[in-house]
Short mmCIF file of C-alpha atoms in Angstrom, two decimals:
data_model
loop_
_atom_site.label_atom_id
_atom_site.label_comp_id
_atom_site.label_asym_id
_atom_site.label_seq_id
_atom_site.Cartn_x
_atom_site.Cartn_y
_atom_site.Cartn_z
CA MET M 30 147.38 69.51 117.34
CA PRO M 31 145.83 72.14 119.71
CA HIS M 32 142.45 71.27 121.16
CA VAL M 33 139.71 73.64 119.83
CA GLU M 34 136.57 73.58 121.86
CA ALA M 35 133.30 73.66 119.88
CA PRO M 36 131.21 76.79 120.59
CA HIS M 37 128.31 76.28 123.02
CA PRO M 38 124.88 75.94 121.33
CA SER M 39 123.66 79.14 122.94
CA GLU M 40 126.67 80.97 121.51
CA ILE M 41 125.99 79.51 118.12
CA ILE M 42 122.35 80.88 118.19
CA VAL M 43 123.49 84.25 119.50
CA ARG M 44 126.12 84.55 116.70
CA GLU M 45 123.43 83.84 114.04
CA LEU M 46 121.04 86.44 115.50
CA VAL M 47 123.66 89.21 116.08
CA PRO M 48 123.78 90.55 112.44
CA PHE M 49 120.21 91.88 112.58
CA LEU M 50 119.27 91.98 116.29
CA GLY M 51 122.66 93.30 117.50
CA PRO M 52 124.63 91.61 120.34
CA ASN M 53 122.56 92.88 123.28
CA THR M 54 119.14 91.82 122.00
CA ALA M 55 120.41 88.59 120.51
CA ARG M 56 121.90 87.58 123.84
CA THR M 57 118.71 88.70 125.73
CA ALA M 58 116.48 86.88 123.25
CA VAL M 59 118.36 83.58 123.73
CA ARG M 60 118.19 83.87 127.46
CA THR M 61 114.52 85.00 127.56
CA PHE M 62 113.21 82.36 125.13
CA ALA M 63 115.34 79.58 126.70
CA GLU M 64 113.92 80.38 130.14
CA ARG M 65 110.36 81.03 128.90
CA ALA M 66 109.97 78.08 126.50
CA LEU M 67 112.40 75.50 127.93
CA GLN M 68 112.84 76.55 131.56
CA LEU M 69 116.59 76.37 130.98
CA ARG M 70 119.44 78.86 131.24
CA PRO M 71 121.42 79.41 128.02
CA GLU M 72 124.52 77.59 129.50
CA GLN M 73 122.25 74.52 130.13
CA LEU M 74 121.30 74.12 126.48
CA ASP M 75 122.58 71.10 124.55
CA ARG M 76 122.31 70.45 120.80
CA GLU M 77 118.84 68.83 121.23
CA SER M 78 117.29 71.53 123.42
CA ALA M 79 118.90 74.21 121.23
CA GLN M 80 116.83 72.85 118.27
CA ARG M 81 113.68 73.28 120.40
CA LEU M 82 114.82 76.79 121.28
CA VAL M 83 114.93 77.54 117.51
CA ASP M 84 111.25 76.39 117.32
CA ALA M 85 110.50 78.84 120.20
CA LEU M 86 112.29 81.69 118.42
CA ARG M 87 110.23 81.18 115.19
CA PRO M 88 107.33 83.55 116.05
CA MET M 89 109.77 86.29 117.08
CA LEU M 90 111.74 85.94 113.83
CA ARG M 91 108.55 86.01 111.75
CA THR M 92 107.29 89.12 113.50
CA ILE M 93 110.48 91.05 113.06
CA LEU M 94 111.81 89.65 109.83
CA GLY M 95 108.75 88.38 107.94
CA GLU M 96 108.18 84.80 106.89
CA GLY M 97 110.79 84.59 104.07
CA ALA M 98 113.81 85.97 105.96
CA ALA M 99 112.74 84.20 109.13
CA ALA M 100 112.70 80.79 107.32
CA ALA M 101 116.19 81.49 105.95
CA VAL M 102 117.52 82.41 109.38
CA GLU M 103 115.92 79.34 110.92
CA ARG M 104 117.55 77.07 108.28
CA ASP M 105 120.92 78.70 109.06
CA LEU M 106 120.41 78.18 112.82
CA ARG M 107 119.56 74.51 112.39
CA GLU M 108 122.48 73.92 110.13
CA ALA M 109 124.90 75.71 112.51
CA LEU M 110 123.66 73.62 115.38
CA ARG M 111 124.34 70.26 113.60
CA MET P 18 121.28 99.78 98.38
CA LYS P 19 123.85 99.95 101.21
CA LEU P 20 122.64 100.96 104.66
CA GLY P 21 125.22 103.70 104.85
CA VAL P 22 123.79 105.31 101.74
CA ILE P 23 120.17 104.84 102.94
CA VAL P 24 120.88 106.54 106.27
CA SER P 25 122.34 109.57 104.48
CA LEU P 26 119.29 110.01 102.27
CA PRO P 27 117.28 112.44 104.53
CA LEU P 28 120.16 114.86 104.73
CA ALA P 29 121.05 114.54 101.06
CA ALA P 30 117.38 115.19 100.02
CA ALA P 31 117.16 118.23 102.35
CA ALA P 32 120.45 119.62 101.00
CA LEU P 33 119.30 119.05 97.36
CA GLN P 34 116.02 120.86 98.03
CA THR P 35 117.76 123.78 99.71
CA VAL P 36 120.03 124.19 96.71
CA LEU P 37 117.39 123.67 93.98
CA VAL P 38 114.49 125.80 95.35
CA PRO P 39 116.27 129.15 95.15
CA ALA P 40 117.33 128.32 91.60
CA LEU P 41 113.84 127.18 90.55
CA GLY P 42 112.02 129.89 92.51
CA ALA P 43 110.31 129.33 95.89
CA ASP P 44 106.77 129.50 94.59
CA ALA P 45 103.74 127.26 95.09
CA HIS P 46 104.58 125.19 92.07
CA SER P 47 108.11 124.32 93.42
CA TRP P 48 106.83 123.33 96.83
CA TRP P 49 103.97 121.30 95.29
CA ALA P 50 106.53 119.36 93.15
CA PHE P 51 109.03 118.89 95.98
CA HIS P 52 106.33 117.71 98.45
CA LEU P 53 105.12 115.30 95.85
CA ALA P 54 108.64 113.95 95.33
CA TRP P 55 109.40 113.49 99.03
CA HIS P 56 106.02 111.86 99.69
CA GLY P 57 106.81 109.62 96.73
CA VAL P 58 110.11 108.59 98.42
CA GLY P 59 108.21 107.89 101.66
CA LEU P 60 105.58 105.88 99.80
CA VAL P 61 108.10 103.72 97.88
CA GLY P 62 110.20 103.05 101.02
CA CYS P 63 107.19 102.13 103.17
CA PHE P 64 105.32 99.97 100.64
CA GLY P 65 108.60 98.36 99.59
CA ALA P 66 109.16 97.27 103.21
CA ALA P 67 105.43 96.13 103.55
CA ARG P 68 106.02 93.81 100.61
CA MET P 69 108.58 91.90 102.71
CA PHE P 70 105.79 90.83 105.05
CA ARG P 71 102.51 88.84 104.57
CA PRO P 72 99.39 90.97 104.53
CA GLY P 73 98.01 91.07 108.03
CA ASP P 74 101.42 90.71 109.75
CA LEU P 75 102.00 93.34 112.43
CA LEU P 76 104.83 95.06 110.56
CA TRP P 77 102.93 94.79 107.26
CA ARG P 78 100.15 96.81 108.89
CA ALA P 79 102.70 99.24 110.34
CA TRP P 80 104.37 99.80 107.01
CA ALA P 81 101.05 99.89 105.09
CA LEU P 82 99.62 102.54 107.44
CA THR P 83 102.76 104.62 107.30
CA GLY P 84 102.80 104.30 103.49
CA GLY P 85 99.17 105.36 103.60
CA SER P 86 100.17 108.56 105.33
CA PHE P 87 102.15 109.37 102.16
CA LEU P 88 99.75 107.99 99.60
CA LEU P 89 96.89 110.25 100.80
CA PRO P 90 98.91 113.50 100.48
CA ILE P 91 100.05 112.41 96.94
CA LEU P 92 96.40 111.86 95.85
CA TYR P 93 95.38 115.04 97.59
CA ARG P 94 98.02 117.11 95.79
CA PHE P 95 96.90 115.72 92.42
CA GLY P 96 93.34 116.83 93.42
CA VAL P 97 94.08 120.31 94.52
CA GLY P 98 97.08 121.28 92.36
CA PRO P 99 99.81 123.80 93.24
CA ASP P 100 97.53 126.76 93.41
CA ARG P 101 94.56 124.89 95.00
CA THR P 102 92.51 125.39 91.88
CA TRP P 103 92.23 121.91 90.50
CA TRP P 104 89.15 119.71 90.31
CA LEU P 105 89.00 118.65 93.96
CA THR P 106 88.72 122.25 95.17
CA ARG P 107 85.58 122.76 93.04
CA MET P 108 83.81 119.72 94.61
CA PRO P 109 80.96 120.55 96.92
CA GLY P 110 81.90 120.12 100.59
CA PHE P 111 85.60 120.42 99.80
CA GLU P 112 86.36 122.10 103.14
CA SER P 113 84.81 119.22 105.11
CA PHE P 114 86.85 116.88 102.88
CA ASP P 115 90.00 118.77 103.97
CA VAL P 116 89.41 117.90 107.59
CA VAL P 117 88.65 114.25 106.86
CA TYR P 118 91.85 114.13 104.80
CA ALA P 119 93.89 115.56 107.71
CA LEU P 120 92.30 112.97 110.06
CA GLY P 121 93.13 110.18 107.63
CA VAL P 122 96.79 111.17 107.11
CA ASN P 123 97.43 111.72 110.83
CA GLY P 124 95.45 108.62 111.89
CA CYS P 125 97.56 106.47 109.48
CA ALA P 126 100.87 107.98 110.67
CA THR P 127 100.04 107.74 114.38
CA LEU P 128 98.73 104.17 114.27
CA GLY P 129 101.67 103.12 112.12
CA ALA P 130 104.16 104.56 114.65
CA PHE P 131 102.32 102.86 117.53
CA LEU P 132 102.58 99.49 115.77
CA PHE P 133 106.34 99.92 115.22
CA VAL P 134 106.75 100.47 118.95
CA ARG P 135 104.45 97.52 119.68
CA ALA P 136 106.29 95.17 117.36
CA PHE P 137 109.29 94.72 119.68
CA VAL P 138 107.23 93.48 122.64
CA ALA P 139 104.75 91.58 120.39
CA ALA P 140 107.75 89.58 119.05
CA GLY P 141 108.43 88.49 122.62
CA LEU P 142 111.60 90.52 122.91
CA VAL P 143 112.42 92.27 126.19
CA PHE P 144 114.14 95.53 126.91
CA THR P 145 117.59 95.34 128.48
CA VAL P 146 116.94 98.44 130.58
CA SER P 147 114.75 98.37 133.60
CA ASP P 148 111.00 99.07 133.37
CA ARG P 149 111.65 102.13 135.48
CA GLN P 150 114.28 103.54 133.11
CA ARG P 151 111.91 102.81 130.20
CA ARG P 152 108.98 104.62 131.90
CA VAL P 153 111.22 107.63 132.73
CA ALA P 154 112.38 107.86 129.03
CA ALA P 155 108.73 107.57 127.82
CA ALA P 156 107.54 110.15 130.29
CA ALA P 157 110.40 112.60 129.27
CA SER P 158 109.50 112.11 125.57
CA ALA P 159 105.79 112.72 126.29
CA ALA P 160 106.72 115.82 128.36
CA VAL P 161 108.83 117.27 125.49
CA ALA P 162 106.11 116.46 122.94
CA LEU P 163 103.58 118.23 125.15
CA ALA P 164 105.89 121.15 125.84
CA ILE P 165 106.44 121.73 122.09
CA GLY P 166 103.10 120.58 120.80
CA ILE P 167 100.47 121.86 123.28
CA PRO P 168 101.24 125.61 122.87
CA VAL P 169 101.09 125.10 119.11
CA LEU P 170 97.95 123.02 119.35
CA PHE P 171 96.31 125.64 121.65
CA VAL P 172 96.95 128.48 119.19
CA GLU P 173 95.65 126.37 116.28
CA VAL P 174 92.54 125.17 118.07
CA ARG P 175 91.81 128.82 119.11
CA ASP P 176 92.20 129.91 115.51
CA ALA P 177 90.09 126.96 114.27
CA LEU P 178 87.25 127.89 116.67
CA GLY P 179 87.48 131.50 115.52
CA GLN P 180 87.44 130.62 111.83
CA GLY P 181 84.89 127.89 111.69
CA ALA P 182 85.17 124.10 111.95
CA THR P 183 86.36 123.58 108.37
CA SER P 184 89.11 126.11 108.32
CA ASP P 185 92.84 125.67 107.53
CA ALA P 186 93.46 126.17 111.33
CA LEU P 187 91.39 123.02 112.17
CA PHE P 188 93.35 121.17 109.49
CA ALA P 189 96.64 122.43 111.14
CA ALA P 190 95.32 121.55 114.63
CA ILE P 191 94.59 117.93 113.70
CA SER P 192 98.04 117.70 112.05
CA SER P 193 99.75 119.05 115.21
CA LEU P 194 97.74 116.68 117.47
CA GLY P 195 98.85 113.69 115.32
CA ASP P 196 102.52 114.92 115.50
CA VAL P 197 102.30 115.35 119.29
CA ILE P 198 101.09 111.71 119.62
CA CYS P 199 103.74 110.52 117.14
CA PHE P 200 106.43 112.38 118.99
CA ALA P 201 105.34 110.85 122.26
CA LEU P 202 106.13 107.51 120.58
CA VAL P 203 109.64 108.70 119.59
CA ALA P 204 111.16 107.54 122.90
CA GLY P 205 109.80 104.06 122.22
CA LEU P 206 111.22 103.97 118.68
CA ALA P 207 114.56 105.33 119.91
CA ARG P 208 114.63 102.84 122.67
CA ILE P 209 114.09 100.00 120.23
CA ALA P 210 116.78 101.37 117.89
CA THR P 211 119.17 101.30 120.95
CA GLU P 212 118.21 97.69 121.73
CA PHE P 213 119.06 96.71 118.17
CA ARG P 214 122.40 98.62 118.15
CA GLY P 215 125.08 96.72 116.34
CA GLY P 216 122.46 95.02 114.22
CA THR P 217 121.02 96.03 110.86
CA LEU P 218 117.47 96.57 112.33
CA GLN P 219 118.71 99.55 114.38
CA PHE P 220 118.64 101.82 111.33
CA THR P 221 114.94 101.24 110.67
CA TRP P 222 113.78 102.26 114.10
CA ALA P 223 116.29 105.13 114.36
CA LEU P 224 115.08 106.60 111.04
CA LEU P 225 111.46 106.22 112.16
CA ALA P 226 112.30 108.14 115.32
CA VAL P 227 114.00 110.88 113.30
CA ALA P 228 110.98 111.10 110.93
CA ASN P 229 108.49 111.53 113.82
CA LEU P 230 110.68 114.10 115.50
CA GLY P 231 110.97 116.00 112.22
CA TYR P 232 107.11 116.20 111.76
CA LEU P 233 106.67 117.78 115.23
CA LEU P 234 109.58 120.27 114.70
CA TYR P 235 108.06 121.24 111.31
CA ASP P 236 104.62 121.85 112.64
CA ALA P 237 106.00 123.75 115.67
CA THR P 238 108.21 125.92 113.45
CA MET P 239 105.44 126.63 110.95
CA ALA P 240 103.05 127.64 113.77
CA VAL P 241 105.65 130.03 115.24
CA VAL P 242 106.87 131.65 112.08
CA ALA P 243 103.28 132.15 110.78
CA ARG P 244 102.76 134.63 113.64
CA ILE P 245 105.94 136.67 113.02
CA PRO P 246 105.51 139.13 110.11
CA GLY P 247 107.95 138.25 107.32
CA ALA P 248 109.46 135.29 109.22
CA ALA P 249 107.74 132.69 107.04
CA ASP P 250 109.46 133.81 103.87
CA GLN P 251 112.88 134.07 105.57
CA THR P 252 112.71 130.73 107.22
CA ILE P 253 110.79 128.66 104.61
CA LEU P 254 113.96 126.99 103.26
CA ALA P 255 114.87 125.77 106.73
CA THR P 256 111.31 124.63 107.72
CA GLU P 257 110.78 122.87 104.42
CA ALA P 258 114.19 121.15 104.78
CA ILE P 259 113.00 119.68 108.11
CA TYR P 260 109.83 118.44 106.44
CA CYS P 261 111.73 117.01 103.52
CA ALA P 262 114.20 115.18 105.80
CA ALA P 263 111.33 113.80 107.95
CA CYS P 264 109.44 112.40 104.91
CA VAL P 265 112.63 110.93 103.35
CA ALA P 266 113.68 109.52 106.76
CA ALA P 267 110.44 107.50 106.88
CA GLY P 268 111.05 106.22 103.30
CA ALA P 269 114.66 105.50 104.15
CA ALA P 270 113.43 103.54 107.21
CA GLY P 271 111.48 101.33 104.85
CA LEU P 272 114.42 100.88 102.50
CA ALA P 273 116.71 100.07 105.51
CA HIS P 274 114.23 97.45 106.74
CA ARG P 275 113.94 95.91 103.28
CA THR P 276 117.77 95.82 102.91
CA ALA P 277 118.16 94.25 106.38
CA LEU P 278 115.56 91.57 105.62
CA ARG P 279 117.15 90.74 102.30
CA ALA P 280 120.47 90.30 103.98
CA ALA P 281 118.91 88.15 106.75
CA GLY P 282 116.96 86.16 104.13
CA ALA P 283 120.10 85.46 102.04
CA SER P 284 120.53 82.11 103.76
CA ARG P 285 123.74 80.23 103.46
CA THR P 286 121.73 77.03 103.71
CA PRO P 287 119.58 76.01 100.70
CA ALA P 288 115.86 75.62 101.28
CA PRO P 289 114.64 72.02 101.68
CA GLY P 290 113.95 70.42 98.27
CA LEU P 291 116.40 72.60 96.30
CA ASN P 292 119.14 70.00 96.51
CA ALA P 293 116.80 67.23 95.43
CA ALA P 294 115.64 69.34 92.48
CA ALA P 295 119.23 70.03 91.43
#
């Protein structure tokens, strides 16, 4: 059976943000918030720190999407990171 | 409503008006009714988007203010009527009220546009272009706004001073000043639309940029044709089509935002507690 590598946590978060933020801003947001809130580069994120990154992204999501949509996106992010 | 349909609304509305007005007669009653309809579209779109946010949220304020810039003209039109003969025109101090009304509409539109530009940075997002490129784009937009708006503003202020402080010219001058400021914000709105490219939010900011550009073009065109004998009648379909597209673009921006948020909020993961309740 071919070995399939699981996507990196940062890639999972980017993938969830792309539909509304677009690929450029989704990628920039992950990098900016990871560096700003966790002092980590996206490639240094593991599953546990990625969950903390989702916490850090919450105010941004609420500002742009409003509380309801932001909560739904956050749920999807956490589920995808499990 | 699908985003592709929403994006085409401004052009569709402008085309519809251009076809219907000659058939109905391009008189004051037709324009009164069409303005009412397009402001109604703007109002519904903006207040519909505001409802997706909590009162007090930055984008709630942005949408509420932009919606206010449509609500006030609707109330005003029901006050003055198509021939400017209805009850409001008979109120004492109506001319002063006219100026306050112009300040209110343009204040709402300008502050709303500023908050839409502010939202990107307030959310903690960063631009992918350099600060220098961003400043150049903002300066270019401001320069174009001033190049188009200042000559118009100059003529209207001169007329206003000549005709008294409560004249139609003062009303037009306030409107043009508001549009110049709004247009100076177009670069910011367009920049944000570019940052969101590939995502559903790009349509909201792009349509807001189109709306603000349309208002300035409309005011500039009106100011020019008013000074060329006979030009106003010949170009009225074109100038009113610009205004129609601008109003509907603002409403479509609200509808696009609402659609994008609904799609983002349609979580694939059930909310906590729903499974337990099932």
